[in-house]
């Protein structure tokens, strides 16, 4: 979903410093140790990998860095080192040594990235495999110093096995980076404000009388100023900490007049700015929601001042927000996580609410689909978040808030320890899917253990630990963010049989007969929670001489030319998108399907100069001029697992003149995602751009709506049938 948008960033008022110190050399050889790992090195990727320093095997010196697969779900893990400065030059080269042992289903390699989205290479097609001795590798990228925010280097392991990484070196135009003078680095005044690094110094907030309404007004103004005031945009103020400074005095103010006077002084103290006329807008999807400035009962002075901020002259640069180049989804920058405590103090909890609420208010492209006044949600959650008494209550309150935006992309990430403890860290071995709105066994996380459970595919769970499934669903819906009900059920299914105990008591139906069972539970390290996403069939097969089948979850573009030789003369093609794409095949496959270029999607993006505004951009096309395009029927199969990129693929395939979409409504969450960090170590996301059909029809929440609805039945599951696939074959065979 790439969009060609040029982002021109203005220069901020900054203090110029050099951050690289002679007494802190770049730790490319992993010799500087601290807290059990290499100084300044980070790790990211799957938790099914070990990462550590090896003091017995090295290419040079005493240490090497290790990545080792140790789990049930092969994915990837990476070492990452952010070079602390920017440099002039044309070419940057990373060299390093890699040693491997039994690397399969992937590779080991170096990687380097220049942000924001300037250049990237991870050796995907030339990495080390199998068992190899120390070997030197190299990655080279073209530089663009004027647009560079940071340069990150490292090593990664994809798939299974073990790798050692050592003796890295970075050169620019042939010269070692340690010998070069860095470009003066920008440092913002906001970064020098450290007063509240260890807490807001507001341990509690007493809610009484009009306090909730007062805090609502403060939250509205705080967020509005954060994104609208030019001097905050320059990075002059740590806006989180300014909230902590004004909050005690604001709550102590005797009446609304005093509160408004305090806010007026607060804004005036930020400094002067230039104002102008509001520019005309075109192709608008969502207008900024700023009527509250006039309707909140503020004093004339405060109202006038806020309106002048609204019309302030703003640049496209902001310390707290930017738009990803080439795409346009928001990038929330310089947001402190306050992650040292999973239960922050009252001031930081209020900040978490204000931060998230205003991110949605100004940069969520589907705010118009929330179905309630978002300002009322702020009022509601001031009390909820303030009145929490421990980390679980606080995290659940934030999870409930996230759920109110109705976006399947928006949930708390699965590595959150508080949420994992709440749902349970032990799993029964049964893989459940909601069929006919009932949780049905559709597989096992481990075949041997699954058979020992006594339950078989097609059995329906009716009660868990003496509580009916209906009651459990009712309780969990509020803590299960998703765009629509079917996707909520999809996500609830994954958590139904989790616990912190060693067993779970269940009741279930087997061929209509009620039975009971006691299920043993297992750690995620001992069973494969993602086994159903490993496709054992090939990405392509002929169902018969006339019907071809492509699994969009495993097909690779490089195979398409050969595959198409067998497909092109069939009378029907089934594209199964009940999965997530393994490769971005959308345009290559569309070229075979379409007689000409055809628009299939348009986008909306937000604005830095007018926060809260979302406007339509250009359309994207699928296909090309092709007289020899596919003339047979094309059947797309979708369901609630069809999400994000999978939905995007489906939209492109749908413009084929002979396409029929069958199955059930998809997850309804399309668009590049934007990461959000909230106090207490909470990480979440939102769909960051609006994705629409060319005629403006919504895709968010409604998803890809099938032309013919076909859903699996419990009876079909028991009999091992894929009823949706059978319907696809039936449609192709119809005259």
XYZ file of C-alpha atoms in Angstrom:
735
model
C 0.000 0.000 0.000
C 2.562 2.506 -1.060
C 1.585 6.068 -1.800
C 3.910 8.538 -3.405
C 3.648 11.523 -1.120
C 6.485 13.975 -0.617
C 6.817 15.062 2.994
C 8.729 18.324 3.428
C 9.910 18.624 7.020
C 10.716 22.061 8.322
C 13.686 22.670 10.555
C 12.945 22.873 14.248
C 14.472 25.326 16.687
C 17.181 23.185 18.237
C 20.392 23.163 20.150
C 23.264 21.709 18.102
C 25.416 19.104 19.808
C 27.718 16.226 19.025
C 26.502 13.100 20.804
C 29.317 10.716 19.952
C 31.949 10.860 22.665
C 35.510 9.721 22.350
C 35.251 7.769 25.590
C 32.228 5.817 24.350
C 33.344 4.074 21.121
C 30.843 2.304 18.895
C 30.307 -1.197 20.232
C 30.443 -3.063 16.923
C 32.511 -5.908 18.401
C 30.206 -6.652 21.386
C 33.132 -6.233 23.778
C 31.439 -3.598 25.963
C 29.153 -5.452 28.368
C 26.485 -4.209 30.759
C 23.453 -5.758 32.482
C 24.273 -9.142 30.965
C 24.239 -7.999 27.357
C 26.169 -5.807 24.921
C 26.078 -2.083 25.652
C 23.743 -0.119 23.312
C 22.509 -3.269 21.558
C 18.778 -4.049 21.476
C 16.771 -7.066 20.396
C 13.443 -7.435 18.667
C 11.372 -10.197 17.105
C 9.799 -13.420 18.318
C 10.072 -14.610 21.909
C 10.849 -18.116 20.616
C 14.535 -17.193 20.268
C 17.376 -16.896 22.765
C 19.803 -13.995 22.510
C 23.011 -13.729 24.516
C 26.753 -13.094 24.377
C 29.000 -16.097 23.836
C 32.338 -15.775 25.653
C 33.729 -19.078 24.324
C 33.265 -18.637 20.570
C 34.203 -15.427 18.761
C 35.715 -14.243 15.497
C 37.702 -11.514 17.235
C 38.078 -10.521 20.874
C 36.298 -12.404 23.644
C 32.591 -11.979 22.751
C 30.223 -12.766 19.947
C 26.452 -12.201 19.816
C 24.191 -15.240 19.507
C 20.661 -15.789 18.216
C 19.259 -19.263 18.748
C 15.829 -20.669 17.893
C 14.236 -22.269 20.930
C 10.505 -22.644 20.545
C 7.520 -23.881 18.571
C 6.903 -21.061 16.119
C 9.827 -20.299 13.767
C 9.844 -16.609 12.967
C 12.816 -14.251 13.351
C 14.972 -12.486 15.916
C 17.371 -9.586 15.400
C 20.192 -7.771 17.131
C 19.950 -4.013 16.506
C 22.391 -1.150 17.044
C 21.351 2.433 16.359
C 24.302 4.528 15.189
C 24.102 7.605 17.431
C 24.840 10.152 14.694
C 24.202 11.035 11.102
C 27.002 11.438 8.532
C 27.602 12.915 5.095
C 28.313 10.464 2.326
C 27.014 8.567 -0.685
C 27.399 4.903 0.275
C 27.359 3.222 3.674
C 28.625 -0.335 4.067
C 28.168 -2.775 6.942
C 30.572 -5.716 7.065
C 30.609 -8.461 9.644
C 31.278 -12.108 10.336
C 28.621 -14.812 10.756
C 28.920 -18.395 11.895
C 25.893 -20.741 11.702
C 24.693 -24.105 12.959
C 21.780 -26.015 11.422
C 20.017 -22.946 10.017
C 16.905 -24.121 8.165
C 13.563 -22.682 7.037
C 15.248 -19.302 6.672
C 18.717 -17.802 6.888
C 21.191 -15.807 8.971
C 22.352 -12.415 7.787
C 23.391 -8.841 8.378
C 20.844 -6.065 8.057
C 20.922 -2.292 7.805
C 18.155 0.301 7.642
C 18.160 4.063 7.040
C 15.041 5.746 8.442
C 12.566 7.039 7.570
C 12.162 4.421 4.802
C 15.200 5.634 2.856
C 16.965 2.306 2.338
C 16.915 -1.240 3.719
C 18.654 -4.580 3.164
C 18.425 -7.745 5.279
C 20.166 -10.232 2.946
C 16.881 -12.073 2.442
C 17.995 -13.723 -0.777
C 21.666 -14.260 0.048
C 21.873 -15.122 3.734
C 23.795 -17.993 5.319
C 22.103 -21.403 5.659
C 22.993 -24.743 7.154
C 26.198 -25.040 9.169
C 29.008 -22.655 8.238
C 32.247 -21.398 9.759
C 33.029 -17.725 10.252
C 32.346 -15.964 6.956
C 32.530 -12.287 6.073
C 29.360 -10.659 4.678
C 28.565 -7.170 3.447
C 25.547 -4.883 3.025
C 25.722 -1.535 1.195
C 23.048 1.170 0.996
C 22.721 4.501 -0.799
C 22.690 7.397 1.680
C 20.489 10.490 1.881
C 21.872 12.480 4.844
C 19.458 15.405 4.536
C 16.435 13.150 5.047
C 17.972 10.657 7.471
C 16.634 10.358 11.006
C 18.722 7.366 12.042
C 20.822 4.460 10.784
C 20.350 1.025 12.363
C 22.582 -2.010 11.799
C 22.640 -5.558 13.110
C 22.232 -9.236 12.442
C 19.187 -11.492 12.280
C 18.155 -15.123 12.260
C 15.088 -16.184 10.289
C 13.751 -19.705 10.848
C 15.451 -22.418 12.882
C 19.021 -22.955 14.012
C 21.723 -20.843 15.634
C 23.952 -17.991 14.519
C 26.953 -16.131 15.917
C 27.638 -12.503 14.935
C 30.925 -10.670 15.492
C 33.455 -8.053 14.380
C 31.148 -5.626 12.607
C 32.473 -2.569 10.830
C 30.687 0.383 9.251
C 32.315 2.470 6.527
C 31.062 5.464 4.556
C 32.558 5.914 1.103
C 35.360 3.582 2.189
C 36.234 5.375 5.435
C 35.598 3.870 8.867
C 32.786 5.661 10.631
C 34.845 6.130 13.790
C 37.208 8.430 11.849
C 34.438 10.643 10.471
C 32.973 13.798 11.937
C 29.219 13.426 12.439
C 26.680 15.901 11.195
C 25.564 18.167 14.015
C 22.686 16.412 15.716
C 19.476 18.180 16.594
C 18.555 18.168 20.259
C 15.259 19.569 21.440
C 14.666 21.592 24.571
C 11.919 19.131 25.436
C 14.539 16.381 25.726
C 16.368 18.309 28.445
C 13.319 18.441 30.726
C 13.814 15.506 33.119
C 11.875 16.645 36.183
C 9.224 13.926 36.051
C 11.214 11.030 34.642
C 10.484 8.995 37.778
C 6.832 9.918 38.180
C 4.329 12.770 37.989
C 4.467 13.488 41.753
C 0.649 13.249 41.677
C -0.128 10.109 43.643
C -3.910 10.517 43.678
C -6.685 12.666 42.201
C -9.851 13.174 44.203
C -12.921 13.046 41.975
C -15.798 15.093 43.357
C -18.387 17.545 42.108
C -17.351 18.905 38.712
C -13.887 17.331 38.717
C -14.636 14.946 35.836
C -15.953 17.771 33.649
C -12.970 19.931 34.573
C -10.545 17.142 33.682
C -12.375 16.557 30.410
C -11.873 20.220 29.459
C -8.219 20.052 30.418
C -7.749 16.913 28.316
C -9.384 18.566 25.313
C -7.186 21.663 25.612
C -3.971 19.735 26.379
C -4.318 17.541 23.292
C -5.419 20.397 21.053
C -2.364 22.443 22.030
C -0.080 19.425 21.601
C -0.931 19.095 17.929
C -1.981 22.670 17.049
C 0.386 25.039 18.872
C 3.464 25.871 16.733
C 5.814 26.281 19.711
C 4.981 22.855 21.109
C 5.523 21.452 17.611
C 9.074 22.844 17.680
C 9.999 20.564 20.566
C 10.432 23.481 22.929
C 8.271 21.921 25.654
C 7.963 18.464 27.169
C 4.201 18.515 26.941
C 3.701 15.516 29.237
C 5.578 17.277 31.990
C 3.762 20.555 31.401
C 0.561 18.671 32.178
C 2.002 17.519 35.495
C 2.974 21.099 36.310
C -0.409 22.679 35.668
C -2.660 19.872 36.911
C -2.366 20.471 40.702
C -3.053 24.206 40.377
C -5.865 23.588 37.906
C -7.638 21.235 40.302
C -7.169 23.682 43.185
C -8.635 26.645 41.252
C -11.796 27.818 42.994
C -14.120 28.089 39.997
C -14.330 28.037 36.201
C -13.212 31.655 35.951
C -10.002 30.920 37.833
C -9.436 27.752 35.810
C -9.841 29.613 32.527
C -7.487 32.364 33.681
C -4.894 29.724 34.555
C -5.207 28.135 31.092
C -4.962 31.525 29.366
C -1.708 32.252 31.206
C -0.463 28.749 30.399
C -1.017 29.286 26.680
C 0.397 32.802 26.662
C 3.527 31.559 28.403
C 4.157 29.255 25.432
C 5.141 32.282 23.381
C 3.796 34.147 20.402
C 3.004 32.732 16.984
C 1.728 33.930 13.623
C -1.854 33.374 12.536
C -3.405 33.182 9.107
C -6.581 32.238 7.314
C -7.778 28.654 7.156
C -6.960 27.198 3.771
C -9.612 25.708 1.540
C -9.832 21.931 1.724
C -10.662 19.496 -1.062
C -11.545 15.802 -1.178
C -12.316 15.876 2.545
C -13.479 12.711 4.307
C -13.296 13.881 7.955
C -13.227 17.452 9.277
C -11.447 18.300 12.553
C -13.783 18.080 15.558
C -13.185 21.466 17.191
C -16.695 22.755 17.885
C -16.055 22.137 21.588
C -13.904 25.287 21.648
C -17.075 27.354 21.283
C -19.526 25.097 23.124
C -17.656 24.207 26.327
C -18.550 27.397 28.179
C -15.029 28.807 28.275
C -14.489 32.495 28.984
C -14.328 34.852 26.018
C -10.595 35.315 26.549
C -9.891 31.581 26.518
C -12.191 30.908 23.564
C -10.560 33.678 21.528
C -7.081 32.411 22.386
C -7.924 28.819 21.430
C -9.405 29.984 18.121
C -6.231 31.920 17.384
C -4.201 28.735 17.993
C -6.538 26.957 15.593
C -5.598 29.405 12.824
C -1.890 29.516 13.716
C 0.602 29.075 10.899
C 1.988 25.554 11.217
C 4.730 23.758 9.355
C 4.757 20.088 8.369
C 7.200 19.322 11.167
C 6.067 18.428 14.669
C 8.075 17.025 17.561
C 5.237 14.659 18.479
C 3.853 13.569 15.125
C 4.917 12.903 11.540
C 3.502 11.012 8.580
C 5.372 8.019 7.196
C 6.930 8.998 3.853
C 5.341 7.315 0.867
C 2.377 6.024 2.882
C 0.957 8.709 5.178
C 0.099 6.794 8.344
C 0.913 8.702 11.536
C 4.180 8.131 13.359
C 3.851 9.090 17.012
C 7.272 10.296 18.073
C 8.948 11.231 21.358
C 6.317 9.534 23.505
C 7.805 8.448 26.825
C 6.652 4.983 27.883
C 7.051 5.311 31.680
C 7.438 1.520 31.546
C 9.368 1.127 34.807
C 6.036 0.482 36.528
C 3.057 -1.376 35.094
C 0.857 0.583 37.505
C 1.790 4.268 37.151
C 0.744 7.007 39.576
C -2.498 8.954 39.123
C -0.924 11.742 37.085
C 0.666 9.353 34.613
C -2.548 7.310 34.340
C -4.404 10.483 33.396
C -1.658 11.282 30.892
C -2.106 7.815 29.339
C -5.791 8.541 28.821
C -5.175 12.019 27.413
C -2.437 10.772 25.121
C -4.423 7.931 23.588
C -7.675 9.869 23.386
C -6.039 12.729 21.471
C -4.136 10.410 19.138
C -7.515 9.015 18.105
C -9.105 12.468 18.064
C -6.618 13.855 15.538
C -4.957 10.916 13.761
C -7.323 7.934 13.566
C -8.650 7.803 9.982
C -11.805 5.952 11.001
C -12.860 8.183 13.883
C -16.168 8.750 12.079
C -17.017 5.054 12.545
C -16.665 4.974 16.336
C -20.489 5.232 16.649
C -20.497 7.432 19.744
C -19.300 10.911 20.595
C -15.606 10.371 21.277
C -15.682 13.260 23.770
C -18.193 11.331 25.885
C -15.724 8.437 25.988
C -13.127 10.789 27.457
C -15.576 11.749 30.201
C -16.374 8.115 30.958
C -12.763 6.949 31.187
C -11.487 9.767 33.378
C -13.319 8.096 36.232
C -12.485 4.535 35.138
C -8.742 5.086 34.742
C -8.414 7.228 37.878
C -10.269 4.746 40.093
C -8.119 1.723 39.241
C -6.217 0.300 42.185
C -3.637 -2.036 40.623
C -1.836 -2.898 37.391
C -4.508 -5.335 36.209
C -7.374 -2.876 36.641
C -5.399 -0.102 34.947
C -4.330 -2.249 31.991
C -7.859 -3.586 31.531
C -9.265 -0.047 31.625
C -6.872 0.939 28.854
C -7.744 -2.228 26.919
C -11.434 -1.357 27.189
C -10.679 2.171 25.958
C -8.733 0.785 22.996
C -11.687 -1.456 22.196
C -13.968 1.553 21.844
C -12.321 2.583 18.555
C -13.499 -0.707 16.961
C -10.332 -1.501 15.045
C -9.021 -5.064 14.798
C -5.482 -3.681 14.563
C -5.999 -1.934 17.897
C -5.344 -4.150 20.885
C -2.655 -4.477 23.531
C 0.235 -6.474 22.135
C 0.428 -10.107 23.115
C 3.760 -9.727 24.932
C 2.104 -7.633 27.666
C 2.730 -9.555 30.893
C -0.276 -8.112 32.740
C -2.743 -9.143 30.032
C -1.121 -12.557 29.640
C -1.477 -13.146 33.370
C -5.107 -12.010 33.253
C -6.084 -14.382 30.439
C -3.835 -17.149 31.759
C -0.342 -18.322 30.928
C -1.295 -21.962 30.477
C -3.255 -23.317 27.492
C -5.422 -26.326 26.867
C -4.343 -28.169 23.753
C -7.617 -27.664 21.846
C -7.744 -25.192 18.972
C -11.209 -23.605 18.907
C -13.108 -21.770 16.188
C -16.561 -20.237 16.451
C -18.802 -22.168 14.065
C -22.475 -21.187 14.016
C -21.510 -18.806 16.855
C -20.391 -21.736 19.035
C -16.809 -22.666 20.049
C -15.963 -25.875 18.240
C -12.796 -27.973 18.290
C -11.191 -27.573 14.852
C -7.733 -28.910 15.654
C -5.000 -29.351 18.250
C -1.907 -27.395 19.197
C -0.229 -30.776 19.566
C -1.711 -33.844 17.867
C -0.540 -36.418 20.411
C -1.698 -34.404 23.420
C -4.901 -33.484 21.621
C -5.886 -37.109 21.130
C -5.231 -37.771 24.818
C -7.713 -35.018 25.747
C -10.582 -37.229 24.628
C -12.145 -34.511 22.477
C -12.249 -34.679 18.697
C -12.758 -32.227 15.870
C -16.396 -31.112 15.825
C -16.983 -31.237 19.591
C -18.675 -28.091 20.939
C -17.543 -26.497 24.223
C -20.556 -25.366 26.295
C -19.118 -24.585 29.737
C -15.686 -23.758 31.175
C -14.980 -24.056 34.907
C -18.732 -24.129 35.632
C -19.449 -20.967 33.659
C -21.427 -21.080 30.426
C -19.735 -20.021 27.231
C -22.491 -17.442 26.701
C -21.626 -15.756 30.009
C -17.914 -15.832 29.248
C -18.436 -14.213 25.845
C -20.596 -11.482 27.388
C -17.874 -10.708 29.950
C -15.015 -10.753 27.459
C -16.467 -8.711 24.609
C -15.580 -5.449 26.366
C -11.917 -6.541 26.586
C -11.706 -7.895 23.032
C -11.044 -5.065 20.569
C -12.043 -5.756 16.975
C -13.808 -4.125 14.061
C -16.846 -6.398 14.067
C -18.534 -9.160 16.054
C -17.255 -12.136 14.053
C -13.671 -10.980 14.551
C -14.289 -10.500 18.267
C -15.406 -14.132 18.408
C -12.290 -15.131 16.470
C -10.117 -13.463 19.095
C -12.137 -14.735 22.049
C -11.703 -18.292 20.757
C -7.931 -18.007 21.154
C -8.297 -17.118 24.862
C -11.215 -19.302 25.967
C -9.111 -22.191 27.229
C -6.391 -20.193 28.966
C -5.786 -20.340 32.695
C -3.156 -19.973 35.380
C -4.013 -23.433 36.719
C -2.762 -26.821 35.591
C -6.228 -28.027 34.560
C -9.513 -26.733 33.138
C -12.945 -28.283 33.744
C -15.206 -28.235 30.692
C -18.588 -29.442 29.507
C -19.015 -30.211 25.826
C -21.327 -31.761 23.270
C -20.213 -34.824 21.335
C -22.728 -35.858 18.656
C -25.392 -34.060 20.693
C -24.499 -35.870 23.923
C -23.400 -33.729 26.885
C -20.066 -34.797 28.374
C -17.509 -33.471 30.844
C -13.729 -33.497 30.802
C -10.731 -32.259 32.748
C -8.150 -30.794 30.379
C -4.474 -30.549 31.214
C -2.853 -27.222 30.350
C 0.567 -26.406 28.933
C 2.958 -23.517 28.553
C 3.161 -21.888 25.120
C 6.739 -23.195 24.982
C 5.493 -26.791 25.003
C 2.726 -26.604 22.385
C 2.438 -24.887 19.006
C -0.251 -22.215 19.280
C 0.169 -21.308 15.617
C 0.128 -24.763 14.070
C -2.972 -24.038 11.969
C -1.149 -21.213 10.203
C 1.470 -23.597 8.820
C 0.153 -24.554 5.416
C 0.993 -28.150 4.619
C -0.472 -28.026 1.114
C 1.364 -26.345 -1.712
C 0.591 -22.768 -2.626
C -1.005 -24.057 -5.842
C -2.734 -27.182 -7.068
C -5.171 -28.375 -9.711
C -8.398 -29.564 -8.084
C -9.163 -31.157 -11.426
C -8.256 -30.427 -15.031
C -10.646 -27.466 -15.126
C -10.216 -25.843 -11.694
C -7.059 -24.346 -10.205
C -6.500 -23.393 -6.570
C -4.082 -20.789 -5.137
C -3.475 -20.376 -1.423
C -2.817 -16.647 -1.005
C -1.206 -17.377 2.367
C 1.694 -19.333 0.902
C 2.078 -18.295 -2.726
C 5.314 -16.571 -3.741
C 5.537 -14.181 -6.688
C 8.588 -15.884 -8.110
C 6.522 -19.037 -8.726
C 3.670 -17.279 -10.542
C 5.044 -17.395 -14.124
C 5.408 -21.184 -13.969
C 2.146 -21.677 -12.090
C 0.261 -19.552 -14.592
C 1.180 -21.831 -17.468
C -1.073 -24.452 -15.871
C -3.783 -22.044 -14.693
C -4.406 -19.938 -17.784
C -6.478 -22.525 -19.678
C -8.667 -23.655 -16.770
C -12.311 -22.622 -16.555
C -12.087 -21.553 -12.916
C -9.544 -20.245 -10.413
C -10.084 -20.306 -6.651
C -7.995 -17.830 -4.648
C -8.187 -18.752 -0.971
C -7.603 -15.672 1.210
C -8.627 -17.198 4.543
C -5.089 -16.421 5.675
C -2.443 -13.693 5.685
C -0.341 -13.193 2.532
C 3.105 -14.771 2.619
C 4.251 -12.432 -0.134
C 2.938 -9.189 -1.628
C 1.689 -10.861 -4.832
C -1.214 -8.481 -5.369
C 0.066 -6.659 -8.455
C 1.836 -9.578 -10.136
C -1.206 -11.836 -9.881
C -3.572 -9.018 -10.892
C -1.612 -8.584 -14.111
C -2.704 -12.076 -15.136
C -6.318 -11.513 -14.092
C -7.081 -8.116 -15.619
C -7.567 -6.948 -19.223
C -6.412 -3.427 -18.342
C -5.395 -1.181 -15.475
C -8.384 -0.700 -13.198
C -8.720 1.397 -10.025
C -9.375 -0.768 -6.983
C -8.623 1.394 -3.942
C -8.278 4.940 -2.679
C -6.911 6.257 0.603
C -7.340 8.994 3.141
C -4.478 10.405 5.178
C -4.237 12.842 8.043
C -2.581 16.236 8.204
C 0.188 17.772 10.292
C -0.855 21.343 9.473
C -4.559 20.684 10.157
C -4.735 17.900 12.761
C -8.003 15.979 12.602
C -8.433 16.522 8.866
C -8.503 13.460 6.589
C -8.554 13.849 2.816
C -8.716 11.454 -0.101
C -5.612 10.958 -2.193
C -5.046 9.213 -5.487
C -6.425 5.857 -6.584
C -4.272 2.794 -7.117
C -4.733 0.445 -10.065
C -4.589 -3.312 -10.383
C -3.805 -5.132 -13.602
C -2.319 -4.062 -16.892
C -3.252 -4.022 -20.556
C -3.407 -7.715 -21.315
C -5.409 -9.294 -24.148
C -4.478 -12.702 -22.827
C -5.963 -12.093 -19.378
C -7.697 -14.905 -17.519
C -11.169 -15.580 -18.993
C -12.373 -18.155 -16.491
C -14.337 -17.602 -13.308
C -12.373 -16.302 -10.324
C -13.704 -17.242 -6.901
C -12.283 -15.472 -3.849
C -12.770 -17.182 -0.484
C -12.678 -14.912 2.563
C -13.642 -15.062 6.240
C -12.854 -13.400 9.571
C -9.163 -14.369 9.342
C -8.847 -12.275 6.170
C -7.330 -9.135 7.652
C -5.348 -6.047 6.650
C -3.041 -6.933 3.741
C -5.252 -9.935 2.970
C -8.252 -7.603 2.618
C -6.167 -5.313 0.408
C -5.318 -8.264 -1.853
C -8.994 -9.220 -2.047
C -9.965 -5.689 -3.136
C -7.529 -5.892 -6.054
C -8.654 -9.342 -7.175
C -12.300 -8.253 -7.023
C -11.932 -5.900 -9.992
C -11.446 -8.869 -12.313
C -14.617 -8.849 -14.447
C -15.375 -12.506 -13.668
C -14.741 -12.495 -9.900
C -17.222 -13.737 -7.304
C -16.381 -13.373 -3.597
C -17.769 -16.021 -1.265
C -17.425 -16.849 2.415
C -18.109 -14.489 5.316
C -17.300 -10.928 6.351
C -13.610 -10.233 6.881
C -11.818 -8.630 9.852
C -12.528 -5.078 8.649
C -9.105 -3.611 9.471
C -7.168 -2.411 6.454
C -4.401 0.150 6.124
C -0.793 0.469 7.272
C -0.560 0.322 11.056
C 0.834 2.955 13.412
C 2.452 2.010 16.709
C 1.376 3.660 19.968
C 3.263 3.575 23.272
C 1.345 4.282 26.473
C 2.548 4.637 30.071
C 2.841 1.409 32.021
C 4.537 -0.514 29.232
C 1.381 -0.710 27.100
C 1.953 -1.038 23.350
C -0.866 -0.916 20.842
C -1.580 0.052 17.228
C -4.200 1.624 14.998
C -5.014 1.384 11.320
C -3.175 4.512 10.220
C -4.649 5.331 6.813
C -8.199 5.082 5.502
C -8.763 2.425 2.850
C -11.809 2.697 0.568
C -13.138 1.357 -2.691
C -12.715 3.896 -5.534
C -16.370 4.931 -5.172
C -15.753 5.802 -1.501
C -17.356 2.707 0.034
C -16.050 1.806 3.484
C -13.893 -1.229 4.170
C -13.144 -0.568 7.857
C -15.464 -2.500 10.173
C -17.620 -3.823 7.303
C -14.666 -5.642 5.756
C -14.828 -7.370 2.391
C -18.479 -8.325 2.069
C -18.929 -11.546 0.064
C -21.258 -11.723 -2.923
C -22.428 -15.094 -1.641
C -22.324 -15.798 2.083
C -21.176 -19.315 2.893
C -20.120 -20.401 6.364
C -18.870 -23.692 7.746
C -21.322 -25.784 9.776
C -20.624 -27.877 12.830
C -21.782 -30.927 10.902
C -19.361 -30.127 8.101
C -16.477 -29.695 10.542
C -17.264 -33.092 12.105
C -17.192 -34.717 8.703
C -13.935 -33.069 7.672
C -15.516 -30.974 4.943
C -14.463 -27.568 3.671
C -17.971 -26.444 2.741
C -16.856 -23.031 1.523
C -14.331 -24.549 -0.866
C -16.991 -27.005 -2.037
C -19.290 -24.065 -2.806
C -16.523 -22.399 -4.812
C -16.144 -25.546 -6.931
C -19.923 -25.744 -7.373
C -20.098 -22.135 -8.639
C -17.338 -22.740 -11.182
C -19.119 -25.848 -12.456
C -22.413 -23.988 -12.885
C -23.276 -23.144 -16.483
